[in-house]
Coordinates of C-alpha atoms and ligand atoms in Angstrom, one line a residue:
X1499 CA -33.8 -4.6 41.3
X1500 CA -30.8 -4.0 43.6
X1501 CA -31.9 -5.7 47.4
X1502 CA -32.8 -2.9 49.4
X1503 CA -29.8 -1.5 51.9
X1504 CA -31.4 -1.7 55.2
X1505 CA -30.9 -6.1 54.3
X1506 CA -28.2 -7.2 55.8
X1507 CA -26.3 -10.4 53.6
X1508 CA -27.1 -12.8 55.9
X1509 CA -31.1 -12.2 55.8
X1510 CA -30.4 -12.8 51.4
X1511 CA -29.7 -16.6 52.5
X1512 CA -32.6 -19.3 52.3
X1513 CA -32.0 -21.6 54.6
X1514 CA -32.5 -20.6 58.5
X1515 CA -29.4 -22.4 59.2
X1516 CA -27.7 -19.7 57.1
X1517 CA -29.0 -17.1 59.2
X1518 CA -28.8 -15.2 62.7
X1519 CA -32.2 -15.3 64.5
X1520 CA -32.4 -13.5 67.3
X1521 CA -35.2 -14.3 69.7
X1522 CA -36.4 -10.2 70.0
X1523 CA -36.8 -8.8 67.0
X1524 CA -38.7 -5.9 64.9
X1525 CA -41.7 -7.2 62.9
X1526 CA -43.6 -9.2 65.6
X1527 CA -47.6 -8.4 64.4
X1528 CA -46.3 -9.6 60.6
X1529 CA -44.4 -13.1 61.7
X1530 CA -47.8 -13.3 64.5
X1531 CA -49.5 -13.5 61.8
X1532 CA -48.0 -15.7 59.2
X1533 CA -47.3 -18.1 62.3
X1534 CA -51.1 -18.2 63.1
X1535 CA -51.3 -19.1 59.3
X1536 CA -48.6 -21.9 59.5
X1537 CA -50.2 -23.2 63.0
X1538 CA -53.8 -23.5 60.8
X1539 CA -52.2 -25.2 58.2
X1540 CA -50.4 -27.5 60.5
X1541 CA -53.4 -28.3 62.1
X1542 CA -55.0 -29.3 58.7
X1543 CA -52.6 -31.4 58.0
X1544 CA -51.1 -29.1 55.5
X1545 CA -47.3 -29.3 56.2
X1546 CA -46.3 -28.2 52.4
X1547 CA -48.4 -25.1 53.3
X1548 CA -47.4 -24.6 57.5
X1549 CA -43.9 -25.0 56.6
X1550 CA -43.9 -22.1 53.8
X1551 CA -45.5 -20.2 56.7
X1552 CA -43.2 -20.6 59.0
X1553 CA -39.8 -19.8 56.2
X1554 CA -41.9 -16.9 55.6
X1555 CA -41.9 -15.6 59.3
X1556 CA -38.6 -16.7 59.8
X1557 CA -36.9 -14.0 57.7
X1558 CA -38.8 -11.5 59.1
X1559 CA -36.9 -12.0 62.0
X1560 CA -34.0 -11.8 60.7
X1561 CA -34.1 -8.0 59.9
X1562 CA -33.1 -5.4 61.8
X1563 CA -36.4 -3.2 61.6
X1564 CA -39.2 -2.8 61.1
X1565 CA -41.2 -3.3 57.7
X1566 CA -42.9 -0.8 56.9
X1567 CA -43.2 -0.9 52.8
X1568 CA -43.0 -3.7 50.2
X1569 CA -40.4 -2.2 48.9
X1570 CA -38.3 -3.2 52.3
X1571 CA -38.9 -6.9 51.3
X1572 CA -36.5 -6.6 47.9
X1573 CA -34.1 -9.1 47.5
X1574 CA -35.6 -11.2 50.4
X1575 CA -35.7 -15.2 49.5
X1576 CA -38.7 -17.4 51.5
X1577 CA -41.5 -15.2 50.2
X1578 CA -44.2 -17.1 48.1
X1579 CA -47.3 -15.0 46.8
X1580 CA -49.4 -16.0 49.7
X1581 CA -47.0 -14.2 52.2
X1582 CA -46.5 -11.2 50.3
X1583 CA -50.2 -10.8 49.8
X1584 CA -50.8 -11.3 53.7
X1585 CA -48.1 -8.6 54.7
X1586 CA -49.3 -6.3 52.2
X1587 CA -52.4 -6.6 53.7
X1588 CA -51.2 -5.8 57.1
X1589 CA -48.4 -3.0 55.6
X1590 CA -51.7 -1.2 54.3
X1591 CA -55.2 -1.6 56.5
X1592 CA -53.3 -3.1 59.8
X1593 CA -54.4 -6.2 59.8
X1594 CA -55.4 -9.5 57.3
X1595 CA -58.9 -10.8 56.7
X1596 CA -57.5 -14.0 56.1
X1597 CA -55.8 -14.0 59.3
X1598 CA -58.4 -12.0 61.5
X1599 CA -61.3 -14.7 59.9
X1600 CA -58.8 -17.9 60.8
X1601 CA -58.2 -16.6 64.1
X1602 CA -61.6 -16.6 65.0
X1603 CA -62.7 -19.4 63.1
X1604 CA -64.5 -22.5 65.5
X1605 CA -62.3 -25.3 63.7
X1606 CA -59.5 -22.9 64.1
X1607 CA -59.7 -22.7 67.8
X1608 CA -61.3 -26.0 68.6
X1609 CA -58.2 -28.0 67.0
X1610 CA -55.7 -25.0 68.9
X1611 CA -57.3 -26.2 72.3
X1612 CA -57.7 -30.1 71.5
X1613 CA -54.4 -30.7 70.2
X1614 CA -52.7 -28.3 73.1
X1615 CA -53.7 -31.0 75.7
X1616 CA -50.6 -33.1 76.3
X1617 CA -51.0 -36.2 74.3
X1618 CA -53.1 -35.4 71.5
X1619 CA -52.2 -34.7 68.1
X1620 CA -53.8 -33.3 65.3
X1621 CA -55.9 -36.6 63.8
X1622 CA -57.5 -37.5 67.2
X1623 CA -58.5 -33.9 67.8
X1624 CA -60.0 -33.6 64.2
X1625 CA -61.7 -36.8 65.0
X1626 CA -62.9 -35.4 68.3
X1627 CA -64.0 -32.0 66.7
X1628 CA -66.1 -33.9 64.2
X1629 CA -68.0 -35.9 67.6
X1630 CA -69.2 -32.3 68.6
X1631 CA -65.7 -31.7 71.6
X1632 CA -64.4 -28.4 71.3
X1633 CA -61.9 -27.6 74.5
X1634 CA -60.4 -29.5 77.4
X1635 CA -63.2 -29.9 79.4
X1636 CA -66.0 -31.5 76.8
X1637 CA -62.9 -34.0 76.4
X1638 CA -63.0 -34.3 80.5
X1639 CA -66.9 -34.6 80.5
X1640 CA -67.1 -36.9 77.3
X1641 CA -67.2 -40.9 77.0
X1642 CA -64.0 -40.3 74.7
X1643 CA -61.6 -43.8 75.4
X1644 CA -58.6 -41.8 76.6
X1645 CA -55.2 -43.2 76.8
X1646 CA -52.8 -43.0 79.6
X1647 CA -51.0 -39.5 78.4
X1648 CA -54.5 -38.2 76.8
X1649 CA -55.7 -38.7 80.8
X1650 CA -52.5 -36.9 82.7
X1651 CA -53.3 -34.3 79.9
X1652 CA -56.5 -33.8 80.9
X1653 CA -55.7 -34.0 84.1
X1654 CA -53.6 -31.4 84.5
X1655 CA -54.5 -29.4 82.0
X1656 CA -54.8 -26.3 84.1
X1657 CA -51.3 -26.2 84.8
X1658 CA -49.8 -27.4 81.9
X1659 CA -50.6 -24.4 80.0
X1660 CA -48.9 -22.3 82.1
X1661 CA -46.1 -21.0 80.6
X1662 CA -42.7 -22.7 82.7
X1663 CA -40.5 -19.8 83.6
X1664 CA -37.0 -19.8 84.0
X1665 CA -36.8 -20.2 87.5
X1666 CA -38.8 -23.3 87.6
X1667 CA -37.2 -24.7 84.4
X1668 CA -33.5 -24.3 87.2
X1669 CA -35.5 -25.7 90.1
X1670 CA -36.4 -28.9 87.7
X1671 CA -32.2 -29.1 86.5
X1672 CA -31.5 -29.1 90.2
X1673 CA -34.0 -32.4 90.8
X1674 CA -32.9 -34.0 87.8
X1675 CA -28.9 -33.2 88.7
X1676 CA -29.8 -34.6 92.0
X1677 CA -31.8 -37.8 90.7
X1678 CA -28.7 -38.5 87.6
X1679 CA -25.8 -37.6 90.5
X1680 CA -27.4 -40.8 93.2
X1681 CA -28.1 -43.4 90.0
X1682 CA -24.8 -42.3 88.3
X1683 CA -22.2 -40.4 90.0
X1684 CA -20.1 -38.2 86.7
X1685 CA -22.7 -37.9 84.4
X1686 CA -23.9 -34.9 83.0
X1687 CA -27.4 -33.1 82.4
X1688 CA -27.6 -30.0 80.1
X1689 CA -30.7 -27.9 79.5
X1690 CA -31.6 -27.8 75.8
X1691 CA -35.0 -26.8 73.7
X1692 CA -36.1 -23.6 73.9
X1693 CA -34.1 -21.9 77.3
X1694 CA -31.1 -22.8 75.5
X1695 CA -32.0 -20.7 73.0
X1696 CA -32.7 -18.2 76.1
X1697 CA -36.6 -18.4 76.0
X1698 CA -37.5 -16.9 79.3
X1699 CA -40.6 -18.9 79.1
X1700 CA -41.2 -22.3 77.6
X1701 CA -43.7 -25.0 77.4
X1702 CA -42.0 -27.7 79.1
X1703 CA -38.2 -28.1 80.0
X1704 CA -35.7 -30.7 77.7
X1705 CA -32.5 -32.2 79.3
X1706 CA -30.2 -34.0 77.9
X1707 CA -28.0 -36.6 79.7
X1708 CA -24.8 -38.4 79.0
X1709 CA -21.8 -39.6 80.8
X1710 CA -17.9 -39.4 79.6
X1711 CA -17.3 -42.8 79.4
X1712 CA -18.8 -44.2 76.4
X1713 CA -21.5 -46.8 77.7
X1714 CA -21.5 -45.6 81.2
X1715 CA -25.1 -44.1 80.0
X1716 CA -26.5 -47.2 79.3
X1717 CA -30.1 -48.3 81.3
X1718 CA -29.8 -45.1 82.9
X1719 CA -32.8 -43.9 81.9
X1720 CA -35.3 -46.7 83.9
X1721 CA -33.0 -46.1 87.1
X1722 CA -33.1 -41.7 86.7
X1723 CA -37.3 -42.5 86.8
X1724 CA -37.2 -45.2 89.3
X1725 CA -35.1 -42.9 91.8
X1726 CA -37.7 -40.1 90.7
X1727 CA -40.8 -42.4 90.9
X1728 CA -39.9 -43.4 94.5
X1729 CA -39.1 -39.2 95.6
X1730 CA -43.1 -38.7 94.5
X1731 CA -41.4 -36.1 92.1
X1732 CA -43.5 -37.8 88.6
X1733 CA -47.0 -37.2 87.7
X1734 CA -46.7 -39.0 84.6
X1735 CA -43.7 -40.4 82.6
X1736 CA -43.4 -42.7 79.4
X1737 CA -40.3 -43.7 78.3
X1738 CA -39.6 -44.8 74.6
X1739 CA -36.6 -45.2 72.1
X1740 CA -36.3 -42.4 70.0
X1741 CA -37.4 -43.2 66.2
X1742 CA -39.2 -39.4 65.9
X1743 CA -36.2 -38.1 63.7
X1744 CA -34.9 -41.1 62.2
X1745 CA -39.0 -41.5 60.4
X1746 CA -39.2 -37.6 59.5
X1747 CA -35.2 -38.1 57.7
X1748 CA -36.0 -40.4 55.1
X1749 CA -32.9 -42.3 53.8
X1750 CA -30.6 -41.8 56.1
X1751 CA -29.1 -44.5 58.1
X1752 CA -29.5 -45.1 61.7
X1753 CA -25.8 -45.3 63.2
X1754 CA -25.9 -48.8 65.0
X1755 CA -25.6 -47.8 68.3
X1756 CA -29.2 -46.0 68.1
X1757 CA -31.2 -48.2 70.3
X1758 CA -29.2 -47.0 73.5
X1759 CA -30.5 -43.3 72.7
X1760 CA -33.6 -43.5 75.0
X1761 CA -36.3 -40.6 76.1
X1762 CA -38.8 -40.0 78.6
X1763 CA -42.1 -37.5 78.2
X1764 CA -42.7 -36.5 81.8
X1765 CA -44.7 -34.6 84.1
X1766 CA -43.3 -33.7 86.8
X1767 CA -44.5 -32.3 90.5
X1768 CA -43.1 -28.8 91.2
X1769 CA -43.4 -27.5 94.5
X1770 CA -44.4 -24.3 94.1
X1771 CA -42.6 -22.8 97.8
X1772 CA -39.1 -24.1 97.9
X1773 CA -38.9 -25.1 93.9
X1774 CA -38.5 -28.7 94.7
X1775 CA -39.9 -31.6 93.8
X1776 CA -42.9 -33.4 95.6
X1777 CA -41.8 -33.7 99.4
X1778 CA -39.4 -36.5 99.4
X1779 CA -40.9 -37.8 103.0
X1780 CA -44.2 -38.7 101.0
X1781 CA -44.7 -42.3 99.9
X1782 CA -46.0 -43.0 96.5
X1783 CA -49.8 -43.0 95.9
X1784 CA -50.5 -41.2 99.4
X1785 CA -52.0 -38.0 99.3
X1786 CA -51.0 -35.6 97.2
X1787 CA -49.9 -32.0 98.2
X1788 CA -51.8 -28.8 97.9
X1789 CA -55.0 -31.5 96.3
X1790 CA -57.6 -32.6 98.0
X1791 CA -58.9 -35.9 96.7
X1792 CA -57.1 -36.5 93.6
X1793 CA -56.6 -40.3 93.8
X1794 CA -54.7 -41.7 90.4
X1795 CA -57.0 -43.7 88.4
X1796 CA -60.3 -41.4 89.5
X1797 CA -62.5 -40.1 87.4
X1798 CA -61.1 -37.2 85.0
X1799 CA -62.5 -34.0 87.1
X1800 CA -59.4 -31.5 86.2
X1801 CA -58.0 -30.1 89.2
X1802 CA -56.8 -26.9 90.1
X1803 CA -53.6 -26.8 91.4
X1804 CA -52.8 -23.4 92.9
X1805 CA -51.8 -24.2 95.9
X1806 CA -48.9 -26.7 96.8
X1807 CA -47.1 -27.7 94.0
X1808 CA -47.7 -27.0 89.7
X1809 CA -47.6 -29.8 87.0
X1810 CA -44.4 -29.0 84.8
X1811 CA -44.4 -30.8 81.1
X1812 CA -40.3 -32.3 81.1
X1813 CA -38.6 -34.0 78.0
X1814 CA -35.5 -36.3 79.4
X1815 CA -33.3 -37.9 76.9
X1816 CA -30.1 -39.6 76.9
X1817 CA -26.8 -40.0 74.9
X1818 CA -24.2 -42.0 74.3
X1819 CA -21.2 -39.2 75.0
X1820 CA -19.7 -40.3 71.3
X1821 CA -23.4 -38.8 69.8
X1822 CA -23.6 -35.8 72.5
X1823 CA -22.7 -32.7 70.1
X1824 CA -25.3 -34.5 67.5
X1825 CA -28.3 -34.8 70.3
X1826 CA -27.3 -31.5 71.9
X1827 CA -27.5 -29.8 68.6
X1828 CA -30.7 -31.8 67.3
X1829 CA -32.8 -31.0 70.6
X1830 CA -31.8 -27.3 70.5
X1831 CA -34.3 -26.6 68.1
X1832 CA -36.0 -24.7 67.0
X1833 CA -38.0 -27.1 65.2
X1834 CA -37.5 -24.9 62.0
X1835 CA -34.1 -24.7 62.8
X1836 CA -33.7 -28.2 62.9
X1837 CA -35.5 -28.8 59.7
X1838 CA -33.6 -26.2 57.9
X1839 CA -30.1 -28.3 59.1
X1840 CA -31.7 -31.4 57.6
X1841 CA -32.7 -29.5 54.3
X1842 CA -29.5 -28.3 54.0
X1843 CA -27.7 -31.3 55.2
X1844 CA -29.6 -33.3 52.2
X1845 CA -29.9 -30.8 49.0
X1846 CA -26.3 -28.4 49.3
X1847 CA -23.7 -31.6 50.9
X1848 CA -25.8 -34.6 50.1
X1849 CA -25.4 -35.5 53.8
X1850 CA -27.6 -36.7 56.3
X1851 CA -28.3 -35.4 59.7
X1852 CA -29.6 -36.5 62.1
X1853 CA -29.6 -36.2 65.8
X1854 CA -27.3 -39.3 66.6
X1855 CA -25.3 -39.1 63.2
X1856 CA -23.9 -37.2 60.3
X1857 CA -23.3 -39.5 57.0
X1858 CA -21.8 -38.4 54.6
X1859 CA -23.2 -40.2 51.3
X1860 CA -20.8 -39.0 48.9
X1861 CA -17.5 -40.2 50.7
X1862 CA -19.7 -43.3 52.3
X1863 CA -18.7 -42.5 55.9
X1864 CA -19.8 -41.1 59.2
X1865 CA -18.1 -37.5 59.9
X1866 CA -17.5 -37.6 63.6
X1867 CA -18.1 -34.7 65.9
X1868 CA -17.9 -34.0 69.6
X1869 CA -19.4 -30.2 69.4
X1870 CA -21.8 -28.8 67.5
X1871 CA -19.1 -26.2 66.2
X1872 CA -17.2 -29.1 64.4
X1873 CA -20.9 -30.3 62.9
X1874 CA -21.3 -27.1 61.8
X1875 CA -18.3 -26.8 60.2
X1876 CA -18.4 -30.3 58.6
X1877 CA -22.1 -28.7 56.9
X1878 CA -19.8 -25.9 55.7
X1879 CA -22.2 -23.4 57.9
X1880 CA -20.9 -20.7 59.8
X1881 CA -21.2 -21.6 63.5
X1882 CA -25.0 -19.9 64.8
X1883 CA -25.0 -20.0 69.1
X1884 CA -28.5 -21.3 70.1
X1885 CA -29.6 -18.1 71.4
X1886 CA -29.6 -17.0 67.2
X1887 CA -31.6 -20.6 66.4
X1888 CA -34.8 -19.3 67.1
X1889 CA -35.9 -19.0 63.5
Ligands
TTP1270 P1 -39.8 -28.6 72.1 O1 -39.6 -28.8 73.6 O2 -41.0 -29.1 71.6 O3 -39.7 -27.0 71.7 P2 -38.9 -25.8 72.3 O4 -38.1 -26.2 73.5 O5 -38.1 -25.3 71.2 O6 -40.0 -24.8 72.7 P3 -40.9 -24.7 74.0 O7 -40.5 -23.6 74.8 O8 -42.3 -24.5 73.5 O9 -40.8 -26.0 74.7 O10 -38.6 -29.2 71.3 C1 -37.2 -29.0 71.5 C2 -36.4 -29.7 70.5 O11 -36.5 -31.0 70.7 C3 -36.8 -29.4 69.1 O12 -35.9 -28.6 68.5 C4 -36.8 -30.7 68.4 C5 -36.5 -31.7 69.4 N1 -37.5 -32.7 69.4 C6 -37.1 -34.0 69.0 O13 -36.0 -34.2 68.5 N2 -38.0 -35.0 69.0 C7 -39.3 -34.8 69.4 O14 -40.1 -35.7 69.4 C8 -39.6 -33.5 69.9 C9 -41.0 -33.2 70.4 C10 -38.7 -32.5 69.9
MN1271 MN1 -39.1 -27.3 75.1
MN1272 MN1 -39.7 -30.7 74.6
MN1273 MN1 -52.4 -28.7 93.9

């Protein structure tokens, strides 16, 4: 069978990495639904299964119309039985029974809502599922221990899942440039995740910090939140070194420097009129804006927050300006994207990748790189700009 003509070359290569993908594209009820598959799987703690899902839904994006027969999916790799079956489903009656009966399914939709307050994941929401809790607010009414994200979670649910737009996501740089620019005056703050990949909406907003003098960055994380702590501007912050990719990478070795790469999860306090943060006038732990009696360390009534000022989910991390064009391409994502990189990284150059470092394990060395173009290259990948990561 010759691959059918309407497939461009690039949508014949496996790896995501190997591919454009554009954030609009044609088949957006097919990848919905193998996504909603991947998500279910995910949440069972299937990640064989979710990640098949997603590889799946990923090339679909890649094409530049519509499906609209089987036959359109010749010569396509990342298509196992179960995704084929599903699409043909859909191609034929419009929609999947598979995916219709998972949507609607109680487990389905309690784990969706448990694990999509900030701070839970999927074990403690299959744990809480099991007690009888089945959305936010049986987790707010419950005798459930919480701990201290699991409570801002709760907390400020209501806002949290609000999409951030673009708008706020600038307002947040601004506050952030402003806090980096008073603790240390010539570093620099770029946006990352999912608005560098042009998302007009995201889920939180990611920044990545670093300063062009090699070790200038160090401890500047602690002073960034101190300055922020004392403007009122945080809701919520924990601040930890980041060990997330080195765990998921397997062999490779962290570069010795790693334990200066710090992050923060963050909420922060968006005023909703002028875009700032929290008024700067107002001393810690007096009242807060726009909410009447919401004293820290009350009970967990969630609030509604309408008024003054909207919680906003932020991701700070910070990098020594030698590992910058590995932590600006690592927290670019998307998260498939990322895992592609690795995949590739490990099984075509038997490399490693990760977001401080590439080794080499053949040659024995670090390959160094100041922009992501040069890791690219060093991969042997054609350079993909972040707004074609969004596999
Ligand atoms: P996210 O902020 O989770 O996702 P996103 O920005 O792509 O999408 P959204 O609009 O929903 O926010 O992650 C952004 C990147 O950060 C992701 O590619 C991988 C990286 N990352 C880490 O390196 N470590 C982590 O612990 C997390 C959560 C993300
Ligand atoms: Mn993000
Ligand atoms: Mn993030
Ligand atoms: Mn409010």
């Amino acid at each position: 069978l010759t691959p059918s003509p309407v497939i461009p070359k690039s949508s014949a290569k496996s790896y995501a990495c190997q591919r454009r993908t554009p954030l609009k594209h044609h088949n957006l009820l097919l990848t919905e639904a193998l996504e909603l598959l991947s998500e279910n799987a995910e949440l069972g703690e299937n990640e064989g299964r979710s990640v098949a899902f997603r590889r799946a839904a990923a090339i679909l994006k890649t094409l530049p119309q519509a499906v609209q027969r089987m036959e359109d999916l010749q010569g396509l790799p990342c298509l196992g039985d179960h995704s084929l079956r599903v699409i043909k489903e859909m191609l034929e009656y419009g929609s999947s029974q598979e995916v219709e009966s998972t949507r609607h399914s109680e487990q389905y939709q309690a784990l969706k809502a448990l694990t999509g307050i900030f701070g839970v994941g999927v074990k403690t929401a299959e744990r809480w599922f099991r007690g009888g809790l089945r959305c936010p607010s049986d987790v707010a009414k419950s005798e459930e221990r919480l701990n201290s994200a699991q409570q801002a979670g709760v907390l400020y649910h209501e806002d949290l899942s609000q999409r951030v737009s673009r708008a706020e996501a600038d307002a947040i740089g601004q506050i952030v440039e402003r806090a980096v620019q008073e603790v240390l005056p010539g570093a620099q703050i770029t946006l990352t995740g999912g608005f560098r990949r042009g998302k007009e909406t995201g889920h939180d907003v990611d920044f990545l910090i670093t300063h062009p003098e090699e070790g200038k960055e160090e401890g500047l994380m602690p002073k960034v939140i101190q300055w922020l702590e004392t403007q009122g501007v945080l809701l919520y912050q924990k601040t930890t070194r980041n060990s997330y990719l080195e765990s998921k990478d397997g062999p490779s070795r962290p570069p010795h420097n790693m334990d200066r790469f710090e992050r923060c999860f963050s909420i922060f306090k968006l005023d909703r009129s002028t875009g700032e943060g929290g008024p700067l006038a107002q001393a810690p732990g007096g009242e807060v804006g726009g909410c009447e009696g919401r004293a820290p360390g009350s009970e967990l009534e969630p609030q509604h927050c309408s008024t003054g000022w909207k919680a906003v989910r932020v991701d700070l991390v910070v990098s020594p300006y030698s590992q910058f064009g590995f932590a600006l391409l690592g927290w670019t994502g998307s998260k498939l994207f990322e895992r592609e990189l690795r995949r590739w990284a490990g099984k075509e150059k038997n490399m490693s990748l990760s977001s401080h470092a590439l080794y080499d394990n053949s040659q024995r060395r670090y390959l160094r790189a100041s922009t992501e173009e040069e890791i690219f290259s060093h991969l042997g990948l054609e350079y993909i700009p972040p707004c074609d990561r969004n596999a």
